[in-house]
Coordinates of C-alpha atoms in Angstrom, one line a residue:
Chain N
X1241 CA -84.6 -19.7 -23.2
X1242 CA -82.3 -19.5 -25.9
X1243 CA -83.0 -16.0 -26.0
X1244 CA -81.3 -15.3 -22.5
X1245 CA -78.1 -17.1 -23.5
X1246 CA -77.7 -14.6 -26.1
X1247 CA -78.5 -11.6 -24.2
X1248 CA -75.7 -13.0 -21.6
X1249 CA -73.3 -13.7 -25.2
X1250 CA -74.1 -10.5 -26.5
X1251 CA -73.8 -8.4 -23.0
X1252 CA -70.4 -10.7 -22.9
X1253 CA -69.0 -9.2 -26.3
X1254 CA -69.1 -5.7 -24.6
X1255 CA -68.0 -6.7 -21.2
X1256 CA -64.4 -5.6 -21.4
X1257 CA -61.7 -3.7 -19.3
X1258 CA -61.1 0.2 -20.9
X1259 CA -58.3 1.1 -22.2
X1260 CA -57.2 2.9 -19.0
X1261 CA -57.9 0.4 -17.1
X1262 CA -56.0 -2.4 -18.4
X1263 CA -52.7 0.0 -19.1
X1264 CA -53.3 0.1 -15.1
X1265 CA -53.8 -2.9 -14.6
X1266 CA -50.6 -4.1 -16.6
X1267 CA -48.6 -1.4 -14.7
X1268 CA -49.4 -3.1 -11.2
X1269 CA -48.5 -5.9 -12.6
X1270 CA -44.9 -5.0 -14.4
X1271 CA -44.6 -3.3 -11.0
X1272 CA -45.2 -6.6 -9.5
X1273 CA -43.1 -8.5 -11.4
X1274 CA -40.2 -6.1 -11.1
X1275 CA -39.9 -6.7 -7.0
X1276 CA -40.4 -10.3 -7.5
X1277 CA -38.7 -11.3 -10.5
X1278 CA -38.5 -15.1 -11.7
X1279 CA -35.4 -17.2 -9.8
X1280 CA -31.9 -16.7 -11.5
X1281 CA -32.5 -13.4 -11.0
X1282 CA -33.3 -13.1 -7.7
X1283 CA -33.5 -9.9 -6.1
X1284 CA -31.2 -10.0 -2.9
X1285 CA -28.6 -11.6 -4.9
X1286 CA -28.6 -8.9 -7.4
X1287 CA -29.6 -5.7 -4.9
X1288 CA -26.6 -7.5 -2.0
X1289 CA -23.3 -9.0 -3.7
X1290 CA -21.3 -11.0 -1.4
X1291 CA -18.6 -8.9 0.1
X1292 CA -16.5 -12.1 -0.3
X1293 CA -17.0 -12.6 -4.3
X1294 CA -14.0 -11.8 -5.8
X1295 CA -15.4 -12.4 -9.5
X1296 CA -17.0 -9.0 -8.7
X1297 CA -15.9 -5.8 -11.1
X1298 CA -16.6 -3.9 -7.5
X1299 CA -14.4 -5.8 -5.5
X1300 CA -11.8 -6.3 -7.9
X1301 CA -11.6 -2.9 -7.7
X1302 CA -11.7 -2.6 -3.6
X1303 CA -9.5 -5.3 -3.3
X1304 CA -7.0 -3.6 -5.8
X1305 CA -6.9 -0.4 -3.9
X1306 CA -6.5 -2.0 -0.9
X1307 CA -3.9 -3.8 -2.1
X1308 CA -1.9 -0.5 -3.7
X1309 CA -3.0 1.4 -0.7
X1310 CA -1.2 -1.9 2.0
X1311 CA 2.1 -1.4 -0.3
X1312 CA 2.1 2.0 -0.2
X1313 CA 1.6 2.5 3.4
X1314 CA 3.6 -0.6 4.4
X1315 CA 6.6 0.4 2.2
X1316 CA 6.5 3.9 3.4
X1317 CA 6.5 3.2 6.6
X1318 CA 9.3 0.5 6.3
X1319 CA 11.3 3.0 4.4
X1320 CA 10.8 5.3 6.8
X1321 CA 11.4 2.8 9.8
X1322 CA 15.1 2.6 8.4
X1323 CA 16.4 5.6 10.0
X1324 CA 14.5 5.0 13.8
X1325 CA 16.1 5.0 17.1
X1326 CA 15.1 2.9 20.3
X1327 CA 12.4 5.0 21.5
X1328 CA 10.9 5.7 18.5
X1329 CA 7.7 4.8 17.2
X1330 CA 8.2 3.0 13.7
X1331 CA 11.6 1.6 15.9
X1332 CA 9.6 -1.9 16.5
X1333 CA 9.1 -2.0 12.4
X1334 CA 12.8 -1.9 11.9
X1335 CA 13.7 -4.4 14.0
X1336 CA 10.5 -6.6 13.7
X1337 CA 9.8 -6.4 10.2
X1338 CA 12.7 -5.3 8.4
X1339 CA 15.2 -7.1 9.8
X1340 CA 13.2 -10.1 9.9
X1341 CA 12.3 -10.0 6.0
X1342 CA 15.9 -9.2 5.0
X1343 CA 16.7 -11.8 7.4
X1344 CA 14.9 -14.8 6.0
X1345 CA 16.9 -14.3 2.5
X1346 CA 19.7 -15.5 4.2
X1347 CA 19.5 -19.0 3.6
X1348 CA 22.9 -20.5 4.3
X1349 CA 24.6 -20.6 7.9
X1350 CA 27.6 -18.4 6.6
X1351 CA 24.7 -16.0 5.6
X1352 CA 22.9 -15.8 8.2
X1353 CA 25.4 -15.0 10.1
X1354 CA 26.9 -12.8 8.1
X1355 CA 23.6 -10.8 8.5
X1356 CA 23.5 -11.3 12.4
X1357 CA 26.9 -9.5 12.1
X1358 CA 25.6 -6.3 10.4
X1359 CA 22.5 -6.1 12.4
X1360 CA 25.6 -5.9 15.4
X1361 CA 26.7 -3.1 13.1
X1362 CA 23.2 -1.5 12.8
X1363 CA 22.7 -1.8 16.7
X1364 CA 26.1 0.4 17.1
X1365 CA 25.0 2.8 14.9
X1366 CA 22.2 3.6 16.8
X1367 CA 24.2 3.3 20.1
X1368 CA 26.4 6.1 18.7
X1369 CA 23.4 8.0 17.1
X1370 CA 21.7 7.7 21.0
X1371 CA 25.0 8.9 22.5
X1372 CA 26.0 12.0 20.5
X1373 CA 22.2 13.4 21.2
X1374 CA 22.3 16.0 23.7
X1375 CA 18.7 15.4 24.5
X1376 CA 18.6 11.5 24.3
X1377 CA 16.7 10.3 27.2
X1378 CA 18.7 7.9 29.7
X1379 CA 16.0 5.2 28.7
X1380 CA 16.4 5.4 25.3
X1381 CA 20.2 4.8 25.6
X1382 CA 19.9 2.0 28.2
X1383 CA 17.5 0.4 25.2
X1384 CA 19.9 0.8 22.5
X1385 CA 22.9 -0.2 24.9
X1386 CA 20.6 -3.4 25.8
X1387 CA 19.8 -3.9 21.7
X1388 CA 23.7 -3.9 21.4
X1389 CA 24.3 -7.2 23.8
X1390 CA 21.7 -8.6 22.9
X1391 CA 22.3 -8.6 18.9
X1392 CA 25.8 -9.3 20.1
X1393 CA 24.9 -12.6 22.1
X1394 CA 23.2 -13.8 18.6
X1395 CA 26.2 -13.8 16.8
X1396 CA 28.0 -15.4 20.1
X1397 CA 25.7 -18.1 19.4
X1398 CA 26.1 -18.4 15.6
X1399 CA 30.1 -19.2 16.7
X1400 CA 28.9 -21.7 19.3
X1401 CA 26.6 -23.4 16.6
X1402 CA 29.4 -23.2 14.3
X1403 CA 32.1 -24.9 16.6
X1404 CA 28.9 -27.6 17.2
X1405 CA 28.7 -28.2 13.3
X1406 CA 32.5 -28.6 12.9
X1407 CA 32.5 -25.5 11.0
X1408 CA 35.8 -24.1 12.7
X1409 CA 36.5 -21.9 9.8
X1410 CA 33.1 -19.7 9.2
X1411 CA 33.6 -19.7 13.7
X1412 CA 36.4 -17.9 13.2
X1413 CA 35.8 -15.5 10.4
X1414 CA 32.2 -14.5 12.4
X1415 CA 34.5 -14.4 15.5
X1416 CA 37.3 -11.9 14.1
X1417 CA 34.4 -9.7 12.1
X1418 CA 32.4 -9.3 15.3
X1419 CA 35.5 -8.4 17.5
X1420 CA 36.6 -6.0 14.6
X1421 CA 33.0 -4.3 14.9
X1422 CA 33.4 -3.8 18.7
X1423 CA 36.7 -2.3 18.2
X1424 CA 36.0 -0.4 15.2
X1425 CA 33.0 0.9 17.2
X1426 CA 34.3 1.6 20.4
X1427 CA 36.8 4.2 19.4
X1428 CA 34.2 6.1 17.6
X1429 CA 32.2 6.0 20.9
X1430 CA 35.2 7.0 23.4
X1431 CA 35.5 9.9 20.7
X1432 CA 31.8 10.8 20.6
X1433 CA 31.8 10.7 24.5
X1434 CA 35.3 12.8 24.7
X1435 CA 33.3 15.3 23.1
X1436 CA 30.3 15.4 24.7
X1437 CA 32.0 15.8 28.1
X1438 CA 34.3 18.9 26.9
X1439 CA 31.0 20.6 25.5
X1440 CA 29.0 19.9 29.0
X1441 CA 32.7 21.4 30.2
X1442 CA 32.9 18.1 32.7
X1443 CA 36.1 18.2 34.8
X1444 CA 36.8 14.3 34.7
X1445 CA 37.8 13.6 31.2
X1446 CA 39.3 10.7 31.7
X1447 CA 36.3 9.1 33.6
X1448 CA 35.1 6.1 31.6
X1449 CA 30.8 6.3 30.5
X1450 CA 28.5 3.6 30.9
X1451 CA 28.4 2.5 27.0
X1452 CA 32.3 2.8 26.1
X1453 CA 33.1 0.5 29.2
X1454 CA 30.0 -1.8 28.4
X1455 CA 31.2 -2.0 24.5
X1456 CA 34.9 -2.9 26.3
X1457 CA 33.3 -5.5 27.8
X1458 CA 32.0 -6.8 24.7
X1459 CA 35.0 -6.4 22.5
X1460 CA 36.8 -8.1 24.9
X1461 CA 35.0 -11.1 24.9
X1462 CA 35.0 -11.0 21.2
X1463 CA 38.5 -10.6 21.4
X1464 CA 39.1 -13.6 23.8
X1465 CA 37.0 -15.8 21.8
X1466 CA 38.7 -15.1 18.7
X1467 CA 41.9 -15.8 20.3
X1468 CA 40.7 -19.5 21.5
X1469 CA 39.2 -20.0 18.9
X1470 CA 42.6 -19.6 16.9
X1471 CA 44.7 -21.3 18.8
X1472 CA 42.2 -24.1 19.6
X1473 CA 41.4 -25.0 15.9
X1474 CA 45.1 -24.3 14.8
X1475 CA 46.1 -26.1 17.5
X1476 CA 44.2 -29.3 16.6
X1477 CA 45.7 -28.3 12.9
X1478 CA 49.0 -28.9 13.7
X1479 CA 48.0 -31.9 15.7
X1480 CA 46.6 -33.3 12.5
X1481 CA 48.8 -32.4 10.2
X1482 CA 52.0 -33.3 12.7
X1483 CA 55.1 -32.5 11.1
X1484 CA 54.1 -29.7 8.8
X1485 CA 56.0 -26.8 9.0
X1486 CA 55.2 -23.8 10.9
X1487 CA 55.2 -21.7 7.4
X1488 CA 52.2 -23.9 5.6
X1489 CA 50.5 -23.1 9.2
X1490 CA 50.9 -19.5 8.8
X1491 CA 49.8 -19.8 5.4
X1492 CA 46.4 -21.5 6.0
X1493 CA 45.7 -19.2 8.9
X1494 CA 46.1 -16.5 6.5
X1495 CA 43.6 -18.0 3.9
X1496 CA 41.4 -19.2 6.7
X1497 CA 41.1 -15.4 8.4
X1498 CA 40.4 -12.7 6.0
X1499 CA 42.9 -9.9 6.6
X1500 CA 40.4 -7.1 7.8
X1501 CA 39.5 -9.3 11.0
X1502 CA 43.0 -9.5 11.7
X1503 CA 44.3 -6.0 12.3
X1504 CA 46.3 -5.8 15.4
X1505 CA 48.5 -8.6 14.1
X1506 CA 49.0 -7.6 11.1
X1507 CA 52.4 -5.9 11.0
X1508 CA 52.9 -2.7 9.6
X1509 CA 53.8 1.3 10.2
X1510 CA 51.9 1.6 13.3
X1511 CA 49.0 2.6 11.7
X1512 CA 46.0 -0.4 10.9
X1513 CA 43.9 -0.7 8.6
X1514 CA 40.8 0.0 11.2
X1515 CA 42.9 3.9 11.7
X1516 CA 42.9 3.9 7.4
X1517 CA 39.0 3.6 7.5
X1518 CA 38.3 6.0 10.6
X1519 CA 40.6 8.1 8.2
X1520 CA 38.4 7.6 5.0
X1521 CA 35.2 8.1 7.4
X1522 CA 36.7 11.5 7.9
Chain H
X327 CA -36.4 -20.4 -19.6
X328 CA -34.4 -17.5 -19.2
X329 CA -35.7 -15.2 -16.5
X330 CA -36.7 -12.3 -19.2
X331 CA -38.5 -14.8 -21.5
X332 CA -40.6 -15.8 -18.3
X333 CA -41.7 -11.6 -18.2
X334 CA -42.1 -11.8 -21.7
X335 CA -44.3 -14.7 -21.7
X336 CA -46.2 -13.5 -19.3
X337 CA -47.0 -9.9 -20.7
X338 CA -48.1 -11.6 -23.7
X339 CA -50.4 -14.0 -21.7
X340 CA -51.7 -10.7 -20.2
X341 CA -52.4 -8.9 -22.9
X342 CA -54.2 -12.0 -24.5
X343 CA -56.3 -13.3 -21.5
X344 CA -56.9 -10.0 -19.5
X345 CA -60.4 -8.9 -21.1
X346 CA -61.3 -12.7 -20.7
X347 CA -60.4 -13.5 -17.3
X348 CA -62.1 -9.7 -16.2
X349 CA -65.1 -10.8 -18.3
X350 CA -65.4 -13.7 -16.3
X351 CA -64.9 -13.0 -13.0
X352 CA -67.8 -9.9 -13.9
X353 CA -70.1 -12.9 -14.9
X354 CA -69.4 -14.6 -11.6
X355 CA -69.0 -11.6 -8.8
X356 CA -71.6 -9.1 -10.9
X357 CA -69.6 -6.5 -9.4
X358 CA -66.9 -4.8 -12.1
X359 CA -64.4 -3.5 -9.5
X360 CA -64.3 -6.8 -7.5
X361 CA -63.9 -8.6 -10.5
X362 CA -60.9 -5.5 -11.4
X363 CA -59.3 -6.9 -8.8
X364 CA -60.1 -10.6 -9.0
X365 CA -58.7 -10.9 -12.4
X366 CA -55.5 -8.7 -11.1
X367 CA -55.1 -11.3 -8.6
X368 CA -55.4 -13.6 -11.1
X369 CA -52.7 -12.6 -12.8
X370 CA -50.5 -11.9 -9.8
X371 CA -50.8 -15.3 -8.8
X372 CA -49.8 -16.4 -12.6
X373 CA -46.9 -15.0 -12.6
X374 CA -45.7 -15.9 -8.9
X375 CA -46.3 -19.4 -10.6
X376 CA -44.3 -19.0 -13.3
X377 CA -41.6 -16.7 -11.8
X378 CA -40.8 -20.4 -10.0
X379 CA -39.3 -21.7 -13.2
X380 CA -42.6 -24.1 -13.1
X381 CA -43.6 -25.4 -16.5
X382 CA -47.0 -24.5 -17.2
X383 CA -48.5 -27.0 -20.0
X384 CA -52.3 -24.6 -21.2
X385 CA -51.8 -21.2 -19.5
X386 CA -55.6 -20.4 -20.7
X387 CA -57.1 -23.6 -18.2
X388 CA -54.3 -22.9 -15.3
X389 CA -55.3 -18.8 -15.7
X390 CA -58.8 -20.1 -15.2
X391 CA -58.3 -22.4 -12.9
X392 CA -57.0 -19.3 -10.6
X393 CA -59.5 -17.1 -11.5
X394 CA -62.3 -19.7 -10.2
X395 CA -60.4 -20.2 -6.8
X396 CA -60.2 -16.6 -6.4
X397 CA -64.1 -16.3 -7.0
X398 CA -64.6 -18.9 -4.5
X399 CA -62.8 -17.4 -2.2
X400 CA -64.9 -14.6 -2.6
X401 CA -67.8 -16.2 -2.1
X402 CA -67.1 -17.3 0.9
X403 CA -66.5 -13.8 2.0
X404 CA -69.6 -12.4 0.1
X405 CA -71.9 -10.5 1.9
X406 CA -75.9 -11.9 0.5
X407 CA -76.8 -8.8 -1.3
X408 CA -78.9 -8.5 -4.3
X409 CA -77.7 -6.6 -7.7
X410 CA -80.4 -4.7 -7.7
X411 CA -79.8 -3.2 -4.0
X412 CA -76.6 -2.7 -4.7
X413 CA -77.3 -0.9 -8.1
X414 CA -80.1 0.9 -6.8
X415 CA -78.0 2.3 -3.7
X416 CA -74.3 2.4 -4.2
X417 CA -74.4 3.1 -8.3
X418 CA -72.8 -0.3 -8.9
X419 CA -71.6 -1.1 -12.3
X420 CA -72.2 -4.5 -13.6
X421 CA -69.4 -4.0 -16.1
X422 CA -71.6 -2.6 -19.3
X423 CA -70.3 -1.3 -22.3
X424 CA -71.1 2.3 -22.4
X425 CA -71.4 1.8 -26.7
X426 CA -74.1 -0.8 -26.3
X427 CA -77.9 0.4 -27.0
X428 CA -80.3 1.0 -24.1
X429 CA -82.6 -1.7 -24.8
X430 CA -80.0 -4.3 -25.5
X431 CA -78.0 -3.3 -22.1
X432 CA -81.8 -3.4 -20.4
X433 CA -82.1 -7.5 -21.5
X434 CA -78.5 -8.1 -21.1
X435 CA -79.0 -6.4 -17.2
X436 CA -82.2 -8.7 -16.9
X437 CA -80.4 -11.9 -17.8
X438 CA -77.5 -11.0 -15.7
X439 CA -80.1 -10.3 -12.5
X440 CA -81.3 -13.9 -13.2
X441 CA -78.2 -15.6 -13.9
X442 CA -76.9 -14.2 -10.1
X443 CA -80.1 -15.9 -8.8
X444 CA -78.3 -19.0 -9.9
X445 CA -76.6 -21.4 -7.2
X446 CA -73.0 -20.9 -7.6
X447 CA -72.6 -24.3 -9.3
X448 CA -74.5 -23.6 -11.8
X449 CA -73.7 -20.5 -12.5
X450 CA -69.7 -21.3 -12.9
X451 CA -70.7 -24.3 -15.6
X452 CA -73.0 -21.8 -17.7
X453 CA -70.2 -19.2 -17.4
X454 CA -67.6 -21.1 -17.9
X455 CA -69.5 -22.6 -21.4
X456 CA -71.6 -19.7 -22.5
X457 CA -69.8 -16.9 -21.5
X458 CA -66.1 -17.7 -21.6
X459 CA -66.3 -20.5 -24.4
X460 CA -64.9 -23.3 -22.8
X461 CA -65.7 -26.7 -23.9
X462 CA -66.8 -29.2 -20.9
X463 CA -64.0 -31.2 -21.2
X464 CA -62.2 -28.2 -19.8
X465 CA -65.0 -27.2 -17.6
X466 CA -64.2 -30.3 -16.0
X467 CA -60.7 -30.1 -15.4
X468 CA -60.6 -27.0 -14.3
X469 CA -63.4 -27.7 -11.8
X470 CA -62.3 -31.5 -11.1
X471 CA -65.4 -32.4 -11.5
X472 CA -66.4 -35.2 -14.5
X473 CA -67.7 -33.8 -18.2
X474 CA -71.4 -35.8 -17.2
X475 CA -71.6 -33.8 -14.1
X476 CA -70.3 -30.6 -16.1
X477 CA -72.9 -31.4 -18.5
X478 CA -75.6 -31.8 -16.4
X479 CA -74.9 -28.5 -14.4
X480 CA -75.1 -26.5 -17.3
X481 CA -78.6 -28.2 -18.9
X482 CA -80.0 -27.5 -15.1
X483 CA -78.5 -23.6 -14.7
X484 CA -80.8 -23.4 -18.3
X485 CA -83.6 -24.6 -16.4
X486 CA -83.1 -22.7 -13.8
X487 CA -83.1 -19.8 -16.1
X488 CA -86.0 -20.6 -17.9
X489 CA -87.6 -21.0 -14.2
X490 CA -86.8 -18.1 -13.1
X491 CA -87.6 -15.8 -16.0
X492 CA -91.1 -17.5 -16.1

C-alpha cells in the first residue's frame, strides 16, 4: 500500500501548471484585480469625481474659468450697459444692476441722496439723447419721459424723509440741486426740440412738445418746494432765534444753500451761473 | 494596509500557492482544466476577500479552505463519469508532466484511477495529507471536522486503496 502513496507523491511532484499557463492565469487575475480593486481605492470614486468637490485640480480649474469668464462677461456687459437708452436691450442692466451696485455704496442719507440726484441727472440725459434722435420711437421716449418722474419722485421723497428726520438742511440742499437739474435740463431740451422742429420745417415754432412741458411741470414743483421749504425752515429760524438780525439770517441761509442751487437769486449781470455752464458745455 | 500592498500581497501569495492549489484541485476533480479553473476561482475569490480590507491570519489554510468549497461545489454539479471514459473518449488530461517516464506516469495514472474510486471524504483527507502536505490538525480546520475524525478518514481511504488495488 505504501507503494501507491508514493506513486500518488511522485505523480504529485510533476503535477504542475506550465509556464504559459500560470502567466495566463496571473494575467486574469491582475486583470481581475484591476476592475475590482481593494476599498480606498474604489473604482467609481476614482473613474466619477464629484462635480461638487472643490479640493479637485479639475474643478479648481472649471471653477476658475468660470469665475474669469462671469467677470468678463458681466463687466463687459455692465460697461457696455452704461451708454443704453430706454428701449434697449442691456438698458434693464443699467438701471437694475448698475445703479443698484453704485447705489448701495452710499451709505449715509446725504449720500444717498446725493446719488438719487444724479441718477435724476442720468434719466435727463437719456431724455435728451431720446429726443434729439430723429428715428427714436414714440415708446421709447414715453419710457425715458416716465424714467424721468419717476427717478424724480425718489428724490421728492428723500426731501419728505428728510423734513421727517428734522434734517431741514440736507431738505433743502436736495431740494435746490434737483430744481437746478430740471432747470438746467429743460433749456437744453426746449433747444433740442427748437431744432428738431426747424429741421422737420414745422410751421408752429412756438408750440410747446410733450417732454419740455412735462419737465416744466417738474421743475416747477421743484421750484415750489424749494421755495417752502426756505421760507418754512427760515421761518421757524427766525422764530427761534427771535430778535436776530435780518443780516445773520441772510448769512446762515447762504452757508445753509450752496450757491449753485441758488441761481436765479443770486444777483449779478444778467447772466447766471446755469448760462456760464451751458457756455462752457459749448 | 494600503490598497497596493493588498495587490502586492496577493501576487506574491499567487505566485507561492498557484502550483499547489492547481495540484490539488487535479487530485480532487482528476480533470486538469476544471481544476485550471477551480484554482482560478480560488484565487479570485482570495482576493475579493482581501480586497475587503479583511485580515487574513494563514493565507495557505483560508486558500485551501476556498479551494475545497469550490471542489464541493463541483461535485455537486459532477456528472458520474469514470477517468477512464473520459480519457479513452474526450483525450482528457489528468494533469501529467510531459518529463515524467512512461512507466512511472503508467503507476502514477493507476493510483490516480483508484484514488477517484474513493468516496469524496476520503479522498479530500488523503489529498489533503498525502498530496498537499497538510498536517491533520489543519485538515481539520479547514474541513471543521475533529483531528480523530481526520485521522480516521485518512487510515480508511488507505484501506480503501489497498481494497481496491487487490
Amino acid at each position: 500500500m505504501e507503494h501507491i502513496i508514493k506513486q500518488l507523491k511522485k505523480g504529485a511532484k510533476h503535477t504542475r501548471l506550465s509556464s504559459a499557463e500560470k502567466a495566463e492565469m496571473k494575467n486574469a487575475l491582475l486583470r481581475h484585480v484591476k476592475t475590482n480593486p481593494a476599498s480606498g481605492e474604489t473604482f467609481p470614486v476614482r473613474a466619477i469625481p464629484s462635480p461638487f468637490f472643490i479640493n479637485n485640480l479639475r474643478n479648481k480649474k472649471s471653477i476658475s474659468v468660470l469665475v474669469m469668464a462671469g467677470l468678463l462677461m458681466g463687466g463687459s456687459a455692465s460697461f457696455a450697459a452704461e451708454n443704453t437708452m430706454p428701449g434697449d436691450i442691456l438698458y434693464p442692466i443699467k438701471t437694475n444692476v448698475n445703479e443698484v451696485v453704485r447705489g448701495v455704496v452710499a451709505l449715509t442719507p446725504k449720500a444717498k441722496a446725493e446719488w438719487e440726484v444724479r441718477l435724476v441727472e442720468r434719466r435727463l440725459n437719456e431724455v435728451e439723447r431720446v429726443e434729439a434722435k430723429d428715428d427714436a420711437r414714440q415708446e421709447t421716449k414715453e419710457a425715458a419721459r416716465t424714467n424721468l418722474g419717476k427717478y424724480t419722485e425718489r428724490v421728492n421723497k428723500r426731501i419728505v424723509k428728510f423734513e421727517e428726520d428734522k434734517d431741514s438742511e440736507e431738505a433743502i440742499v436736495t431740494a435746490g440741486k434737483l430744481a437746478d437739474m430740471l432747470r438746467t435740463h429743460e433749456r437744453v431740451l426746449i433747444k433740442i426740440d427748437t431744432q428738431t422742429t426747424q429741421e422737420n420745417n414745422v410751421a408752429n415754432l412756438d408750440a410747446p412738445k410733450q417732454t419740455p412741458k412735462k419737465l416744466r411741470v417738474n421743475r416747477d414743483d421743484a421750484e415750489k418746494k424749494y421755495k417752502d421749504l426756505k421760507q418754512k425752515y427760515h421761518k421757524e429760524d427766525d422764530e427761534e432765534d427771535d430778535g436776530v438780525e435780518s443780516v445773520s439770517t441772510s448769512t446762515v441761509e447762504a452757508s445753509a444753500i450752496p450757491a449753485f442751487v441758488l441761481p436765479t437769486t443770486r444777483p449779478g449781470d444778467g447772466v447766471n451761473h446755469f448760462e456760464k455752464r451751458e457756455r462752457k458745455d459749448r | 494596509m494600503k490598497p497596493n500592498a493588498v495587490e502586492q500581497e496577493f501576487i506574491k501569495t499567487y505566485d507561492q500557492f498557484a502550483d499547489a492549489i492547481f495540484r490539488h484541485c487535479v487530485f480532487r476533480v482528476s480533470d486538469r482544466e476544471k481544476a485550471k479553473d477551480i484554482a482560478q476561482g480560488s484565487f479570485v475569490r482570495l482576493w475579493d476577500y482581501m480586497s475587503q480590507g479583511k485580515e487574513i491570519d494563514n493565507m495557505r489554510a483560508l486558500l485551501y479552505r476556498i479551494a475545497n468549497n469550490l471542489v464541493i461545489d463541483e461535485y455537486r454539479k459532477k456528472k458520474v463519469v469514470s477517468l477512464d471514459q473520459m480519457r479513452d473518449e474526450e483525450g482528457f488530461d489528468i494533469g501529467f508532466d510531459s518529463m515524467h517516464d512512461i512507466e512511472s506516469r503508467d503507476e502514477y495514472e493507476h493510483a490516480q484511477a483508484l484514488l477517484e474510486r474513493l468516496p469524496d471524504k476520503y479522498r479530500e483527507a488523503l489529498v489533503m495529507r498525502h498530496i498537499d502536505g497538510l498536517s491533520v490538525k489543519e485538515i481539520s480546520h479547514l474541513t471543521h471536522e475533529s483531528e480523530n475524525v481526520i485521522s480516521v478518514r485518512i487510515h480508511r481511504a488507505i484501506e480503501k486503496l489497498k481494497a481496491l488495488r487487490n
